[in-house]
Coordinates of C-alpha atoms in Angstrom, one line a residue:
Chain T
M23 CA 61.4 44.5 38.1
C24 CA 58.4 44.7 34.7
L25 CA 57.3 42.3 36.9
G26 CA 53.2 42.3 36.6
I27 CA 50.6 39.6 37.7
P28 CA 46.8 39.6 37.3
A29 CA 45.0 40.7 40.4
K30 CA 41.1 41.4 41.3
I31 CA 40.1 44.7 42.3
V32 CA 38.0 43.9 46.2
K33 CA 37.7 47.4 46.9
I34 CA 38.0 50.6 45.9
D35 CA 38.6 54.0 48.0
E36 CA 37.8 58.3 47.5
R37 CA 41.5 58.5 46.3
Q38 CA 41.5 56.1 43.2
I39 CA 43.3 53.4 45.6
A40 CA 42.4 49.7 45.3
E41 CA 42.4 46.8 47.9
I42 CA 43.6 44.2 45.1
E43 CA 43.5 40.8 45.5
I44 CA 46.7 38.1 44.3
G45 CA 46.2 34.0 45.5
G46 CA 44.1 35.3 48.2
I47 CA 46.4 37.9 49.6
I48 CA 45.5 41.9 49.8
R49 CA 47.6 44.6 48.9
K50 CA 47.8 47.9 47.6
A51 CA 47.1 50.1 44.0
S52 CA 47.1 52.8 42.5
L53 CA 44.3 53.0 39.7
Q54 CA 45.7 56.5 38.6
L55 CA 47.0 55.2 35.5
V56 CA 43.0 52.9 34.5
P57 CA 41.1 55.1 36.3
E58 CA 37.4 52.9 34.5
A59 CA 38.6 50.1 36.5
K60 CA 35.8 48.3 38.5
V61 CA 35.3 46.7 41.6
G62 CA 35.7 43.3 40.0
D63 CA 37.9 43.9 37.3
Y64 CA 41.3 42.1 37.1
V65 CA 44.1 44.6 36.5
I66 CA 48.0 44.2 35.9
A67 CA 49.1 45.4 38.7
H68 CA 53.1 47.0 38.6
A69 CA 54.8 48.1 41.1
G70 CA 51.9 49.3 42.9
F71 CA 50.2 50.6 39.8
A72 CA 47.1 48.4 37.9
I73 CA 48.6 49.1 34.6
Q74 CA 45.7 47.6 32.7
I75 CA 42.4 46.6 33.0
L76 CA 42.6 41.9 31.3
D77 CA 40.4 41.6 28.5
E78 CA 38.1 39.1 29.6
K79 CA 37.7 38.5 25.9
E80 CA 40.9 38.6 24.3
A81 CA 41.5 36.4 27.4
Q82 CA 39.3 33.5 26.2
E83 CA 40.5 33.6 22.5
T84 CA 43.8 33.8 23.0
L85 CA 43.0 30.7 24.8
K86 CA 40.9 29.4 21.7
L87 CA 43.4 30.1 19.6
L88 CA 46.0 27.3 21.9
E89 CA 43.1 25.2 21.9
A90 CA 42.9 24.6 17.9
F91 CA 46.2 23.6 18.1
S92 CA 45.3 20.6 19.8
E93 CA 42.8 19.2 16.7
I94 CA 45.9 19.5 14.0
P95 CA 46.1 16.0 13.3
E96 CA 49.2 14.5 13.3
Chain C
M29 CA 43.9 31.3 39.5
K30 CA 41.7 33.3 36.8
Y31 CA 44.5 34.6 34.1
L32 CA 47.2 31.8 35.4
S33 CA 46.2 28.6 35.7
E34 CA 45.0 27.9 32.1
Y35 CA 48.0 29.7 30.5
R36 CA 49.9 26.7 31.9
D37 CA 48.9 23.5 30.6
P38 CA 51.3 21.5 29.9
V39 CA 49.1 18.5 27.9
L40 CA 48.0 22.4 25.9
A41 CA 51.8 23.6 26.0
Q42 CA 53.3 19.9 24.8
K43 CA 50.8 20.9 21.8
V44 CA 52.7 23.5 21.3
I45 CA 56.1 22.5 21.2
E46 CA 54.7 19.8 18.7
N47 CA 53.3 22.6 16.2
I48 CA 57.0 24.3 16.7
K49 CA 58.6 21.2 15.4
K50 CA 56.2 20.6 12.8
I51 CA 56.9 24.1 11.3
S52 CA 60.7 25.2 12.3
H53 CA 62.5 24.2 9.8
T54 CA 64.7 26.8 8.8
P55 CA 67.4 28.0 12.3
V56 CA 66.3 31.0 14.1
N57 CA 68.3 33.1 16.5
L58 CA 65.1 34.5 18.5
M59 CA 65.9 37.2 21.1
E60 CA 63.6 37.8 24.3
V61 CA 63.8 41.9 25.4
C62 CA 62.3 41.3 28.6
G63 CA 64.1 40.1 32.1
T64 CA 59.9 38.9 33.1
H65 CA 60.7 36.5 29.9
T66 CA 64.5 35.5 30.4
V67 CA 62.8 34.6 34.2
A68 CA 60.2 32.4 32.6
I69 CA 62.1 31.6 29.3
S70 CA 65.0 29.5 31.6
K71 CA 61.7 29.2 35.1
N72 CA 59.8 26.9 32.7
G73 CA 62.7 25.0 30.9
I74 CA 61.7 26.3 27.4
R75 CA 65.5 26.7 26.0
Q76 CA 64.8 22.2 26.8
V77 CA 62.1 21.9 24.6
M78 CA 62.9 23.5 21.1
P79 CA 63.8 22.7 18.1
K80 CA 67.7 22.9 17.5
T81 CA 66.7 25.2 14.9
V82 CA 65.4 27.6 17.6
T83 CA 68.0 29.5 19.5
L84 CA 66.4 31.7 22.5
L85 CA 68.7 35.1 23.7
S86 CA 68.0 37.4 26.4
G87 CA 68.8 40.6 25.4
P88 CA 69.0 43.9 27.4
G89 CA 66.2 43.1 28.9
C90 CA 66.7 43.8 32.9
P91 CA 66.5 47.6 33.7
V92 CA 68.8 46.9 36.8
C93 CA 71.8 45.6 34.7
V94 CA 71.3 48.2 31.6
T95 CA 72.1 51.3 34.6
A96 CA 75.2 52.5 33.9
N97 CA 78.5 52.2 36.0
E98 CA 78.1 56.0 36.2
D99 CA 74.3 56.5 37.3
I100 CA 74.4 54.4 40.3
D101 CA 77.6 56.8 41.4
K102 CA 75.5 59.4 40.7
A103 CA 72.8 58.4 43.0
I104 CA 75.9 57.2 45.8
W105 CA 77.0 61.1 45.7
L106 CA 73.1 61.9 46.4
A107 CA 72.2 59.6 49.2
R108 CA 75.3 60.6 51.5
Q109 CA 74.6 64.6 51.2
S110 CA 73.3 65.5 54.6
G111 CA 70.2 66.1 54.8
V112 CA 69.1 63.7 52.5
I113 CA 66.9 60.4 51.4
L114 CA 67.7 58.4 49.0
A115 CA 64.6 55.8 47.5
T116 CA 64.6 53.6 44.9
F117 CA 63.5 50.2 44.6
G118 CA 64.4 46.7 45.7
D119 CA 66.6 46.0 43.2
M120 CA 68.8 48.4 42.3
M121 CA 70.0 47.6 45.8
K122 CA 72.8 45.1 45.4
V123 CA 74.1 46.1 42.3
P124 CA 77.4 47.9 42.1
G125 CA 78.5 50.8 40.7
S126 CA 82.2 51.4 40.4
Y127 CA 83.3 51.9 43.7
S128 CA 80.2 51.4 45.9
S129 CA 76.6 49.5 45.6
L130 CA 73.5 51.2 47.6
S131 CA 73.7 48.4 49.4
A132 CA 77.5 49.1 51.1
E133 CA 76.7 52.4 51.8
K134 CA 72.9 51.9 53.6
A135 CA 74.8 49.8 56.1
E136 CA 77.6 52.4 56.3
G137 CA 74.2 54.5 57.8
V138 CA 73.5 56.2 54.6
D139 CA 69.7 57.3 54.2
I140 CA 68.7 54.9 52.2
R141 CA 65.3 53.8 52.3
V142 CA 63.6 51.0 49.1
V143 CA 60.4 51.5 49.1
Y144 CA 57.5 49.3 47.0
S145 CA 56.3 52.1 44.9
T146 CA 56.7 55.4 44.3
L147 CA 53.5 56.2 46.0
D148 CA 55.4 55.5 49.2
A149 CA 58.6 57.7 47.5
L150 CA 56.1 60.4 48.3
Q151 CA 55.5 59.3 52.1
I152 CA 58.4 60.0 53.0
A153 CA 58.9 63.1 51.8
D154 CA 55.7 63.8 53.8
D155 CA 56.4 62.5 56.7
N156 CA 60.2 64.0 57.1
P157 CA 59.3 67.6 55.5
D158 CA 63.8 68.7 57.3
K159 CA 64.5 65.9 54.4
K160 CA 65.7 66.1 50.5
V161 CA 63.5 62.2 49.1
I162 CA 65.8 61.9 45.8
F163 CA 63.9 58.9 43.9
F164 CA 66.0 57.0 42.0
G165 CA 64.0 57.1 38.8
V166 CA 65.3 53.3 37.1
G167 CA 62.8 51.2 34.4
F168 CA 61.5 51.4 30.8
E169 CA 58.0 53.2 30.2
T170 CA 56.6 50.4 31.9
T171 CA 57.7 51.8 35.6
S172 CA 57.7 55.4 33.5
P173 CA 54.5 56.3 34.4
T174 CA 54.6 56.1 37.7
I175 CA 56.7 58.1 38.0
A176 CA 55.6 60.9 36.3
L177 CA 52.3 60.1 38.5
S178 CA 54.4 60.5 41.2
I179 CA 56.4 63.9 40.1
L180 CA 52.4 65.2 39.4
E181 CA 51.1 64.0 43.0
A182 CA 54.4 65.8 44.8
R183 CA 53.0 69.4 42.5
K184 CA 49.1 69.2 43.6
R185 CA 50.5 68.4 47.0
G186 CA 53.2 71.4 47.2
L187 CA 55.9 68.8 48.2
K188 CA 58.5 71.1 47.6
N189 CA 61.0 68.6 49.5
Y190 CA 61.0 65.8 46.7
S191 CA 63.1 64.4 43.8
V192 CA 64.1 62.2 40.7
L193 CA 67.1 60.5 39.8
A194 CA 65.9 60.0 35.9
R195 CA 67.7 57.3 34.5
H196 CA 64.7 55.9 32.6
K197 CA 65.2 54.1 29.4
L198 CA 62.9 53.0 25.8
I199 CA 62.9 49.3 25.4
P200 CA 62.4 49.6 21.0
P201 CA 65.6 52.2 20.4
A202 CA 67.9 49.6 22.3
M203 CA 66.0 46.9 20.1
A204 CA 66.5 49.2 16.9
A205 CA 70.7 49.2 18.3
L206 CA 71.6 45.8 19.2
L207 CA 70.1 45.4 15.6
S208 CA 72.7 48.2 13.9
L209 CA 76.2 46.8 16.0
G210 CA 75.0 43.8 13.8
E211 CA 77.1 41.2 16.0
V212 CA 74.2 38.5 17.0
K213 CA 72.0 37.7 13.4
L214 CA 68.3 37.7 14.8
H215 CA 64.7 36.7 13.2
G216 CA 63.1 37.3 15.2
F217 CA 61.5 39.9 18.4
I218 CA 60.0 38.4 21.0
C219 CA 59.1 42.0 22.7
P220 CA 58.1 42.9 26.4
G221 CA 54.4 42.3 27.5
H222 CA 54.5 45.2 29.6
V223 CA 56.3 47.9 28.4
S224 CA 54.1 47.4 25.3
T225 CA 50.9 47.5 28.0
I226 CA 51.4 50.8 28.0
I227 CA 53.2 51.7 24.6
G228 CA 50.7 50.1 22.6
S229 CA 52.4 47.8 19.2
K230 CA 53.1 50.3 17.1
P231 CA 56.1 51.1 18.4
Y232 CA 58.0 48.5 16.6
K233 CA 56.7 48.8 13.1
F234 CA 60.3 50.4 12.4
I235 CA 61.8 47.1 13.4
A236 CA 59.5 44.9 11.4
E237 CA 59.4 47.7 8.6
E238 CA 62.8 48.3 8.0
H239 CA 64.8 45.6 9.7
G240 CA 62.8 43.9 8.9
I241 CA 63.0 41.6 11.7
P242 CA 59.9 39.9 13.4
C243 CA 57.9 41.3 15.9
V244 CA 55.4 39.2 19.0
I245 CA 54.4 40.9 22.2
S246 CA 54.2 37.9 24.1
G247 CA 52.7 37.3 27.7
F248 CA 54.8 36.0 30.2
E249 CA 52.8 32.6 31.5
P250 CA 54.5 28.8 29.4
L251 CA 51.7 28.6 26.3
D252 CA 52.2 32.3 26.4
V253 CA 55.8 32.0 25.8
L254 CA 54.8 28.9 23.5
Q255 CA 52.2 30.9 21.2
T256 CA 54.8 33.3 20.7
I257 CA 57.3 31.2 19.5
Y258 CA 54.8 29.6 17.0
M259 CA 54.5 32.7 16.2
L260 CA 58.0 34.1 15.3
V261 CA 58.6 31.0 13.9
R262 CA 55.7 30.7 11.2
Q263 CA 57.3 34.8 10.1
A264 CA 60.8 32.9 9.8
E265 CA 60.5 30.7 7.8
N266 CA 57.7 32.5 5.4
G267 CA 59.6 35.2 4.8
E268 CA 57.1 38.4 6.2
A269 CA 58.2 40.7 9.1
R270 CA 54.8 42.5 11.1
V271 CA 54.2 42.4 14.7
E272 CA 51.9 40.9 15.6
V273 CA 50.5 40.9 19.5
Q274 CA 50.1 37.4 21.6
Y275 CA 49.0 38.8 25.0
K276 CA 45.6 40.1 23.8
R277 CA 44.3 40.7 27.2
S278 CA 46.6 43.1 28.1
V279 CA 48.3 44.5 24.9
R280 CA 46.1 47.3 23.4
S281 CA 47.4 48.8 19.9
E282 CA 47.5 52.3 21.4
G283 CA 48.7 50.8 24.5
N284 CA 47.6 52.5 27.7
T285 CA 46.0 56.1 27.1
T286 CA 46.6 57.6 30.4
A287 CA 50.1 56.1 31.5
L288 CA 51.1 57.6 27.6
K289 CA 49.0 61.3 27.9
I290 CA 50.5 61.6 31.6
L291 CA 54.8 60.7 30.4
D292 CA 54.5 62.8 27.1
E293 CA 53.2 65.3 30.5
V294 CA 56.2 65.2 32.2
F295 CA 59.2 63.4 30.2
E296 CA 60.7 63.9 27.0
V297 CA 63.3 62.0 24.9
C298 CA 66.6 61.8 26.0
D299 CA 70.0 59.8 24.9
A300 CA 70.3 57.3 27.1
D301 CA 73.7 55.3 28.7
W302 CA 73.5 51.1 28.7
R303 CA 75.9 49.3 30.1
G304 CA 77.0 46.5 27.9
I305 CA 76.0 49.4 25.3
G306 CA 77.2 52.3 25.2
I307 CA 74.7 55.4 24.6
I308 CA 71.9 55.1 22.2
P309 CA 70.3 58.0 20.8
N310 CA 66.7 58.2 22.1
S311 CA 66.2 56.4 24.6
G312 CA 66.0 57.6 27.8
F313 CA 63.3 59.9 29.4
K314 CA 64.4 63.0 31.2
L315 CA 62.0 65.5 33.0
K316 CA 61.3 68.2 31.0
E317 CA 62.4 71.5 31.6
D318 CA 58.7 72.3 33.2
Y319 CA 59.6 70.0 36.0
S320 CA 62.8 70.8 36.7
D321 CA 62.0 71.9 40.8
F322 CA 61.6 68.5 41.1
D323 CA 65.2 67.1 38.6
A324 CA 67.8 65.8 41.4
D325 CA 69.7 66.4 38.7
K326 CA 69.2 70.4 38.1
I327 CA 68.9 70.4 42.1
F328 CA 72.3 69.3 43.0
D329 CA 75.8 70.3 41.4
V330 CA 76.0 66.1 41.4
E331 CA 80.7 65.4 40.9
V332 CA 80.9 62.0 40.1
P333 CA 84.9 61.2 39.6
P334 CA 84.9 58.9 36.0
P335 CA 83.1 55.4 36.2
K336 CA 85.1 52.1 36.5
D337 CA 84.7 49.7 34.2
D338 CA 82.9 46.4 34.9
P339 CA 85.0 44.2 37.1
P340 CA 87.7 42.4 35.0
G341 CA 86.7 39.1 33.6
C342 CA 82.6 39.7 33.9
S343 CA 81.0 39.9 30.7
C344 CA 77.4 41.9 31.5
G345 CA 78.8 43.6 28.7
E346 CA 78.3 40.7 25.9
I347 CA 75.3 38.7 27.9
L348 CA 73.2 42.0 27.4
R349 CA 73.9 42.0 23.9
G350 CA 73.2 38.7 23.4
V351 CA 76.8 37.7 21.8
K352 CA 77.2 35.4 24.4
F353 CA 75.3 33.4 26.8
P354 CA 76.0 33.9 30.6
Y355 CA 77.8 30.0 31.3
Q356 CA 80.3 31.2 28.2
C357 CA 81.5 33.6 30.8
K358 CA 84.2 33.2 33.3
L359 CA 83.3 33.9 36.4
F360 CA 79.6 32.4 36.5
G361 CA 78.8 30.1 39.1
K362 CA 82.4 29.7 40.2
A363 CA 83.9 33.9 41.4
C364 CA 79.9 34.3 40.9
T365 CA 77.3 33.7 42.5
P366 CA 73.5 35.1 43.8
E367 CA 75.5 34.8 46.5
R368 CA 78.8 36.5 45.7
P369 CA 77.5 38.3 42.4
I370 CA 80.1 40.1 40.4
G371 CA 78.3 41.8 38.4
P372 CA 74.6 43.3 37.7
C373 CA 73.3 40.0 35.7
M374 CA 73.8 37.8 38.5
V375 CA 72.2 40.6 41.0
S376 CA 69.0 40.7 39.7
S377 CA 65.4 38.5 40.0
E378 CA 66.5 39.4 36.5
G379 CA 69.5 39.2 35.0
A380 CA 69.5 36.1 32.4
C381 CA 73.3 35.0 34.6
A382 CA 70.4 35.2 37.4
A383 CA 67.7 32.8 35.5
Y384 CA 70.9 31.2 34.2
Y385 CA 72.1 30.0 37.6
R386 CA 69.1 29.2 39.5
Y387 CA 67.3 27.5 36.5
G388 CA 69.7 25.6 34.4
T389 CA 72.1 26.3 31.9
G390 CA 69.7 24.2 29.3

């Protein structure tokens, strides 16, 4: 039920309803909980609402941290 | 897909597993308190690749599973009233109450509608002005803001035929309740990523500081969960207990302030009844007095017979408390399967029993 997957905003109408793309499928989500979201942002969509905008910089840093594991000598 | 595939790199995953093995010396019990994590752990075979020192337990993290029989009985009672349409999320349909389920009632002709979003429920209210539309609201802090928004929206649109049977639950008090029960020795919590997207990281602070249990807020991809386990093991090995955020791309320390403001406007904290645990103080949301004209508990005088206990032999209560693994229930995979579920942990797609049945019991 709390499932939320990253989706890209492709369009926003005047009622703050966005068209979001998840793996090639377009669905609708309300942006009332993330009013600052804009076209091109990736959001976590849950039960018809976007609940957060994903932070590109933080995503990269998490990956960098994970990659650093590979450099630990055997 | 962006934000997904890069967190599924098997070579990197292997490295993280090796590093967990390298640093883990003392046995630890780590509990995930989110049904989506239970599914992610099972689906990706994470239990099977853990060293013997790391045991992963499933907690009360599926909102469908923890809904008490009495609350399902009340929803059914409301749905049966004349002129009523009951709307709810699909997961709730098959969960057995004391005497029936919503899907059994629907099959009997009761007007129960499955919706994807609360906005769909509002649309039903808009389209059926002569009917009373009641939304059966269950879920944790991720879902509650969407229900609060529907109430604000209903008031804005002047809808007089929309109300909510609010049975929302809060995760941090349930984590503390499990620790107070003392049935299972825990050494760390894998905290829910999307609940925390709403509430932030601060509400877990008392669990780390007062109970001395490490907390790490985790994303849902295999690398997220593995990194979280690494972070929890590291804290446990170092004798630390802090709140850390692994899922930084979605979780800010202050949470989603817009959502929190909306929650605060509509709801107030109340005691809540959890299946398998009982009443946990301050672990639920009810509508504030100012919104009583949207509160199904206030609008209708609900009268249901005393609720029945779980079916004989069903261990869902113990499974929700992490006392038993699903495969230790004598009904698991025999009398109780996803096709013919007996208890809620097998009914819900995020239930521990359903996840173990589908992806293996290792």
